[in-house]
Amino acid sequence: MTTTSAPDETPGVTMKDEAYGELRASAALWAGTSVLITNQRGQVLLQRVSYRPTRLLPGGAVDKGESPARGAARELEEELGVKATVTQGLAVDWVSPTGRAAPPALRFPGELLHVFDGGVWDDDRIAAVRPAPGEIDGIEFAEPADLPSLMSPGDARRTLSALRARVNGAGPVLLEDGLPIAPTVLDRVGVLRTARARHHLPFHAGPVPAGLAVRQSWVWAFAPDGRVLLLLEPDTGAACLPGGTTEPEDGGDPWVTAVRECREEATAELGDPRYLGYLSDAGPCARVRYAAALASLGAAAVDPATGRTYVRVLATPEQALEFFDWGPSEAAEQLAAAHRGRAVLGIPRAVHPQPVTEIVRPTTW
């Protein structure tokens, strides 16, 4: 083997395999692996461990000669008593020597840490967890927005980046000290860093009962490819469907409310609606849901009600649910209603998953 000091130099020094191996060994890194698991509400599984005050994802060091994926499966079995095959990567993080608060005695050289997708676990699978005695004190499920208060800064950044990669559906991402080297719109806006909208409210497919006041009206606004419009707050990363609160000028018509709010929030024009149903809320009151085809989006503008200029993205309906905490059954019922409305509108089902797309220019369909 030959080495040169510059790419355009003629090779002149022959390096023996032994010397080359010694050189590479001197630059060795640690290798780690972890698994991101969520419950049916989109909360992240964290471990309470005996040797650290902060929470961790399941995982640990990769053994000599072991692949990161096999290491992840081994750690799941050792730490949680769960056998699983780990095949889907979410992120690979280059943790620099200064990117981890390690004691000097560890002589931390840097680490390549793989994050794998452990999937969504139901109640039965969670109940089967058996934490390793003496090492794992227990598990808990945490809201994504709570991760920075529960994990070390680097672990929280990495977990949120991996979670956004899972939601985005564009494949594994490369990180440096927990942050993506090629940020998506979800990373740039900081989706999931603040509390998700929580509405564990019963969904009813029928008409709003007489005498029950309608307070809000929201729209599953479908693009021709079957994706829906979501609005992201630029300063918090919080998400919402287009729509909002009824006003006197709407004349008591919730569809008029939806049309007005879509224009004000997103400069969006809608086609004819399909009524989906309503959510019953305390008060009592109703929050109406519609499906409609997106006709056009104008230039982004300031919403007069909030003073924000929303970031407008298209996501599959399934991806859209990841931005909210609506409860497993409530979310499933509303998703089914949205797909029924989409089918009536003659819009195809979106390929899922696919990358979330930001709409930055006026668009007409």
Coordinates of C-alpha atoms in Angstrom, one line a residue:
M1 CA 0.0 0.0 0.0
T2 CA 1.2 3.5 -0.8
T3 CA 0.4 6.8 0.8
T4 CA 0.8 10.4 -0.4
S5 CA 0.7 13.7 1.4
A6 CA -1.4 15.3 -1.3
P7 CA -3.9 14.0 -3.8
D8 CA -1.8 15.1 -6.8
E9 CA 1.5 13.8 -5.5
T10 CA 3.2 10.7 -7.0
P11 CA 3.1 7.8 -4.5
G12 CA 6.5 7.4 -3.0
V13 CA 6.2 5.8 0.4
T14 CA 5.2 2.1 0.7
M15 CA 3.3 1.3 3.9
K16 CA 3.3 -2.3 5.1
D17 CA 0.0 -3.8 6.1
E18 CA 1.2 -3.9 9.7
A19 CA 2.0 -0.2 9.8
Y20 CA -1.2 0.6 8.0
G21 CA -3.2 -1.4 10.5
E22 CA -1.4 0.3 13.4
L23 CA -2.2 3.7 11.9
R24 CA -5.9 2.8 11.5
A25 CA -6.1 1.3 15.0
S26 CA -4.7 4.5 16.5
A27 CA -7.8 6.3 15.0
A28 CA -10.3 3.8 16.4
L29 CA -13.8 4.9 17.4
W30 CA -16.4 3.5 19.7
A31 CA -19.4 1.9 18.1
G32 CA -22.8 2.0 19.6
T33 CA -26.4 1.0 18.8
S34 CA -29.8 1.9 20.0
V35 CA -33.5 1.3 19.2
L36 CA -36.3 3.8 18.9
I37 CA -39.6 2.3 20.0
T38 CA -43.0 4.2 20.3
N39 CA -46.3 3.2 21.7
Q40 CA -49.6 3.7 19.8
R41 CA -49.8 7.3 21.0
G42 CA -46.4 8.2 19.5
Q43 CA -44.6 8.4 22.8
V44 CA -41.0 7.2 23.0
L45 CA -39.8 4.2 25.1
L46 CA -37.1 5.3 27.5
Q47 CA -35.2 3.2 30.1
R48 CA -34.4 4.2 33.6
V49 CA -30.9 2.8 34.3
S50 CA -29.1 2.2 37.6
Y51 CA -25.8 3.8 36.4
R52 CA -27.0 7.2 35.0
P53 CA -29.4 9.9 36.1
T54 CA -30.8 10.5 32.6
R55 CA -33.0 8.2 30.5
L56 CA -31.7 6.2 27.6
L57 CA -33.0 4.4 24.5
P58 CA -32.5 0.6 24.7
G59 CA -29.1 -0.2 23.3
G60 CA -25.4 -0.1 24.2
A61 CA -21.9 -0.9 22.8
V62 CA -21.5 -3.0 19.8
D63 CA -19.4 -6.1 20.6
K64 CA -16.2 -7.0 18.7
G65 CA -17.1 -8.5 15.3
E66 CA -20.8 -7.8 15.8
S67 CA -22.9 -5.8 13.3
P68 CA -24.9 -2.8 14.7
A69 CA -28.2 -4.4 13.8
R70 CA -27.3 -7.6 15.6
G71 CA -26.1 -5.6 18.5
A72 CA -29.4 -3.7 18.7
A73 CA -31.4 -7.0 18.8
R74 CA -29.0 -8.4 21.4
E75 CA -29.4 -5.4 23.6
L76 CA -33.2 -5.5 23.3
E77 CA -33.2 -9.1 24.6
E78 CA -30.6 -8.5 27.3
E79 CA -32.1 -5.2 28.6
L80 CA -35.9 -5.7 28.1
G81 CA -36.3 -9.5 27.6
V82 CA -37.8 -9.0 24.1
K83 CA -36.7 -10.9 21.1
A84 CA -36.9 -8.9 17.8
T85 CA -35.3 -8.7 14.4
V86 CA -33.9 -5.2 13.8
T87 CA -33.7 -4.3 10.1
Q88 CA -34.7 -0.7 9.6
G89 CA -32.2 2.1 10.3
L90 CA -33.2 5.6 11.2
A91 CA -29.9 7.4 11.8
V92 CA -26.2 7.2 12.1
D93 CA -24.7 9.7 14.5
W94 CA -21.1 10.8 14.5
V95 CA -20.6 11.7 18.2
S96 CA -17.4 13.8 18.4
P97 CA -14.9 13.6 21.2
T98 CA -16.3 16.9 22.5
G99 CA -19.9 16.0 21.8
R100 CA -20.3 13.8 24.8
A101 CA -19.7 14.7 28.4
A102 CA -17.5 11.8 29.2
P103 CA -15.1 11.6 32.2
P104 CA -11.5 12.2 31.1
A105 CA -10.5 8.8 32.4
L106 CA -12.7 7.2 29.6
R107 CA -10.4 8.8 26.9
F108 CA -13.5 8.9 24.7
P109 CA -12.3 8.9 21.1
G110 CA -15.6 9.6 19.4
E111 CA -18.4 7.2 18.5
L112 CA -20.5 6.1 15.6
L113 CA -23.9 5.4 17.0
H114 CA -26.7 3.7 15.0
V115 CA -30.3 4.3 15.7
F116 CA -32.7 1.5 14.5
D117 CA -36.5 1.6 14.2
G118 CA -38.1 -0.8 16.7
G119 CA -41.6 0.0 15.5
V120 CA -44.8 0.8 17.3
W121 CA -45.6 -1.5 20.3
D122 CA -49.1 -2.3 21.4
D123 CA -50.1 -2.9 25.0
D124 CA -49.5 -6.6 24.9
R125 CA -46.0 -6.3 23.7
I126 CA -45.3 -3.6 26.3
A127 CA -46.7 -5.8 29.0
A128 CA -44.2 -8.5 28.0
V129 CA -41.2 -6.4 28.8
R130 CA -38.9 -7.8 31.5
P131 CA -36.3 -5.2 32.5
A132 CA -32.9 -6.7 33.3
P133 CA -32.5 -6.7 37.1
G134 CA -29.7 -4.6 38.5
E135 CA -29.2 -2.7 35.2
I136 CA -32.7 -1.5 34.0
D137 CA -34.8 0.0 36.8
G138 CA -37.8 0.3 34.5
I139 CA -39.2 1.8 31.4
E140 CA -41.5 4.7 30.6
F141 CA -43.0 6.3 27.6
A142 CA -42.4 10.0 27.1
E143 CA -43.8 12.7 24.8
P144 CA -41.2 13.8 22.2
A145 CA -41.3 17.3 23.6
D146 CA -40.2 16.0 27.0
L147 CA -37.1 14.2 25.8
P148 CA -34.7 17.2 26.4
S149 CA -35.7 17.3 30.1
L150 CA -35.3 13.5 30.5
M151 CA -32.2 12.6 28.4
S152 CA -28.8 14.1 28.1
P153 CA -28.6 16.9 25.5
G154 CA -26.9 14.8 22.9
D155 CA -29.2 11.8 23.4
A156 CA -32.3 14.0 23.1
R157 CA -31.1 15.6 19.9
R158 CA -30.3 12.2 18.4
T159 CA -33.6 10.7 19.4
L160 CA -35.6 13.7 18.1
S161 CA -33.7 13.6 14.8
A162 CA -34.3 9.9 14.4
L163 CA -38.0 10.3 15.2
R164 CA -38.3 13.1 12.6
A165 CA -36.6 10.8 10.1
R166 CA -39.1 8.1 10.9
V167 CA -42.0 10.5 10.4
N168 CA -40.5 12.0 7.2
G169 CA -40.1 8.6 5.6
A170 CA -37.2 9.4 3.4
G171 CA -34.8 6.8 4.8
P172 CA -31.9 6.9 7.3
V173 CA -30.2 10.2 8.1
L174 CA -26.6 11.1 8.9
L175 CA -26.1 13.1 12.1
E176 CA -23.2 15.0 13.7
D177 CA -23.6 15.3 17.5
G178 CA -27.3 14.5 17.1
L179 CA -28.1 17.0 14.4
P180 CA -28.7 16.1 10.7
I181 CA -26.0 17.3 8.2
A182 CA -28.8 17.8 5.7
P183 CA -31.9 19.1 7.7
T184 CA -35.4 18.5 6.3
V185 CA -38.2 20.9 6.8
L186 CA -39.2 19.0 9.9
D187 CA -35.7 19.5 11.4
R188 CA -35.6 23.2 10.3
V189 CA -38.9 24.0 11.9
G190 CA -38.3 21.8 14.9
V191 CA -41.3 19.6 14.7
L192 CA -42.0 17.6 17.9
R193 CA -39.8 19.8 20.1
T194 CA -42.9 21.4 21.6
A195 CA -46.0 19.6 23.0
R196 CA -48.2 18.0 20.3
A197 CA -51.9 19.1 20.1
R198 CA -53.7 16.7 22.5
H199 CA -57.4 16.0 21.7
H200 CA -58.5 12.7 23.1
L201 CA -62.1 13.4 21.9
P202 CA -64.7 11.0 20.6
F203 CA -65.3 11.2 16.9
H204 CA -68.8 10.9 15.5
A205 CA -69.5 10.3 11.9
G206 CA -73.1 11.7 12.0
P207 CA -74.4 15.2 11.9
V208 CA -73.9 17.6 14.8
P209 CA -77.0 17.2 17.1
A210 CA -79.4 20.1 17.2
G211 CA -78.5 22.5 20.0
L212 CA -74.9 21.5 20.2
A213 CA -72.8 24.6 19.4
V214 CA -70.1 24.3 16.7
R215 CA -66.9 26.0 18.0
Q216 CA -64.3 25.0 15.4
S217 CA -64.1 23.7 11.8
W218 CA -61.1 21.9 10.4
V219 CA -60.3 20.4 7.0
W220 CA -58.4 17.4 5.7
A221 CA -57.4 19.2 2.5
F222 CA -56.2 16.7 -0.1
A223 CA -53.7 17.4 -2.9
P224 CA -54.3 15.4 -6.1
D225 CA -51.7 12.8 -5.0
G226 CA -53.6 12.0 -1.8
R227 CA -51.4 13.9 0.6
V228 CA -52.9 16.5 3.0
L229 CA -52.0 20.0 3.9
L230 CA -50.5 20.6 7.3
L231 CA -49.5 24.0 8.8
L232 CA -46.4 24.2 11.0
E233 CA -45.8 27.1 13.4
P234 CA -42.4 28.6 12.5
D235 CA -41.5 29.5 16.0
T236 CA -42.6 26.4 17.9
G237 CA -42.8 23.6 15.3
A238 CA -46.4 22.8 16.4
A239 CA -48.7 21.4 13.7
C240 CA -52.4 21.9 12.9
L241 CA -54.8 21.0 10.1
P242 CA -56.1 24.1 8.3
G243 CA -59.2 25.5 9.9
G244 CA -60.2 27.3 13.1
T245 CA -62.7 28.9 15.3
T246 CA -66.2 30.1 14.1
E247 CA -66.8 33.8 13.9
P248 CA -70.1 35.8 13.7
E249 CA -69.5 36.7 10.1
D250 CA -69.6 33.0 9.1
G251 CA -73.3 33.0 9.7
G252 CA -73.3 29.8 11.7
D253 CA -72.1 27.7 8.7
P254 CA -69.0 25.7 9.7
W255 CA -68.0 25.2 6.1
V256 CA -67.8 29.0 5.6
T257 CA -65.6 29.0 8.7
A258 CA -63.3 26.4 7.1
V259 CA -63.0 28.3 3.8
R260 CA -62.3 31.6 5.6
E261 CA -59.7 30.1 7.9
C262 CA -57.9 28.2 5.1
R263 CA -57.6 31.5 3.1
E264 CA -56.3 33.4 6.1
E265 CA -53.9 30.8 7.4
A266 CA -52.6 29.2 4.3
T267 CA -53.9 31.3 1.3
A268 CA -55.5 28.0 0.3
E269 CA -58.6 27.6 -1.9
L270 CA -60.7 24.5 -1.6
G271 CA -63.1 22.5 -3.8
D272 CA -66.5 21.2 -2.7
P273 CA -66.4 19.7 0.8
R274 CA -67.4 16.3 2.1
Y275 CA -68.6 16.4 5.6
L276 CA -66.8 13.8 7.8
G277 CA -68.3 14.2 11.3
Y278 CA -67.4 16.0 14.5
L279 CA -65.5 15.7 17.8
S280 CA -67.5 16.2 20.9
D281 CA -65.8 18.4 23.5
A282 CA -66.5 19.6 27.0
G283 CA -68.6 22.7 27.2
P284 CA -70.4 21.1 25.5
C285 CA -69.5 21.9 21.9
A286 CA -68.5 20.3 18.6
R287 CA -65.4 20.5 16.4
V288 CA -66.4 19.7 12.8
R289 CA -64.2 17.9 10.3
Y290 CA -64.4 18.1 6.5
A291 CA -62.5 16.6 3.6
A292 CA -62.0 18.7 0.5
A293 CA -59.7 18.9 -2.5
L294 CA -57.0 21.5 -2.5
A295 CA -57.5 23.8 -5.6
S296 CA -54.6 26.2 -5.0
L297 CA -52.1 27.7 -2.6
G298 CA -51.1 31.4 -3.0
A299 CA -48.0 33.0 -1.7
A300 CA -47.5 32.4 2.1
A301 CA -49.0 35.3 4.1
V302 CA -49.3 36.3 7.7
D303 CA -52.3 34.8 9.5
P304 CA -54.2 37.8 10.9
A305 CA -55.4 35.8 13.9
T306 CA -52.0 34.7 15.1
G307 CA -49.5 37.0 13.4
R308 CA -47.6 33.9 12.1
T309 CA -46.7 32.9 8.6
Y310 CA -47.2 29.2 8.7
V311 CA -44.9 26.7 7.0
R312 CA -47.1 24.7 4.7
V313 CA -46.3 21.0 4.0
L314 CA -47.9 18.1 2.4
A315 CA -47.8 14.7 4.2
T316 CA -49.7 11.5 3.9
P317 CA -52.7 11.2 6.2
E318 CA -50.9 8.5 8.2
Q319 CA -47.9 10.8 8.6
A320 CA -50.2 13.7 9.7
L321 CA -51.3 11.7 12.7
E322 CA -47.7 11.6 14.0
F323 CA -47.9 15.4 14.5
F324 CA -50.8 15.1 17.0
D325 CA -51.7 13.2 20.2
W326 CA -55.3 12.4 19.4
G327 CA -55.4 9.0 21.2
P328 CA -55.0 5.7 19.3
S329 CA -58.7 4.9 18.8
E330 CA -59.8 8.5 18.2
A331 CA -57.0 9.0 15.6
A332 CA -57.9 5.8 13.8
E333 CA -61.5 6.7 13.6
Q334 CA -60.8 10.1 12.2
L335 CA -58.2 8.7 9.7
A336 CA -60.8 6.2 8.5
A337 CA -63.3 9.0 8.0
A338 CA -60.7 11.1 6.1
H339 CA -60.0 8.2 3.7
R340 CA -63.7 7.7 3.1
G341 CA -64.0 11.4 2.2
R342 CA -61.0 11.2 0.0
A343 CA -62.4 8.2 -1.9
V344 CA -65.7 10.0 -2.4
L345 CA -63.7 13.0 -3.8
G346 CA -62.1 10.6 -6.3
I347 CA -58.6 11.3 -5.0
P348 CA -56.1 8.3 -4.9
R349 CA -54.6 7.1 -1.7
A350 CA -51.1 8.5 -1.2
V351 CA -48.1 6.3 -1.3
H352 CA -46.9 5.9 2.3
P353 CA -44.4 6.7 3.5
Q354 CA -42.8 9.4 1.4
P355 CA -40.9 12.6 2.3
V356 CA -42.9 15.5 3.7
T357 CA -42.8 18.3 1.2
E358 CA -42.8 22.0 1.9
I359 CA -44.9 24.3 -0.4
V360 CA -43.0 27.5 -0.8
R361 CA -44.4 28.9 -4.1
P362 CA -47.9 29.5 -5.3
T363 CA -49.4 26.3 -6.6
T364 CA -52.5 25.5 -8.6
W365 CA -53.8 21.9 -9.1

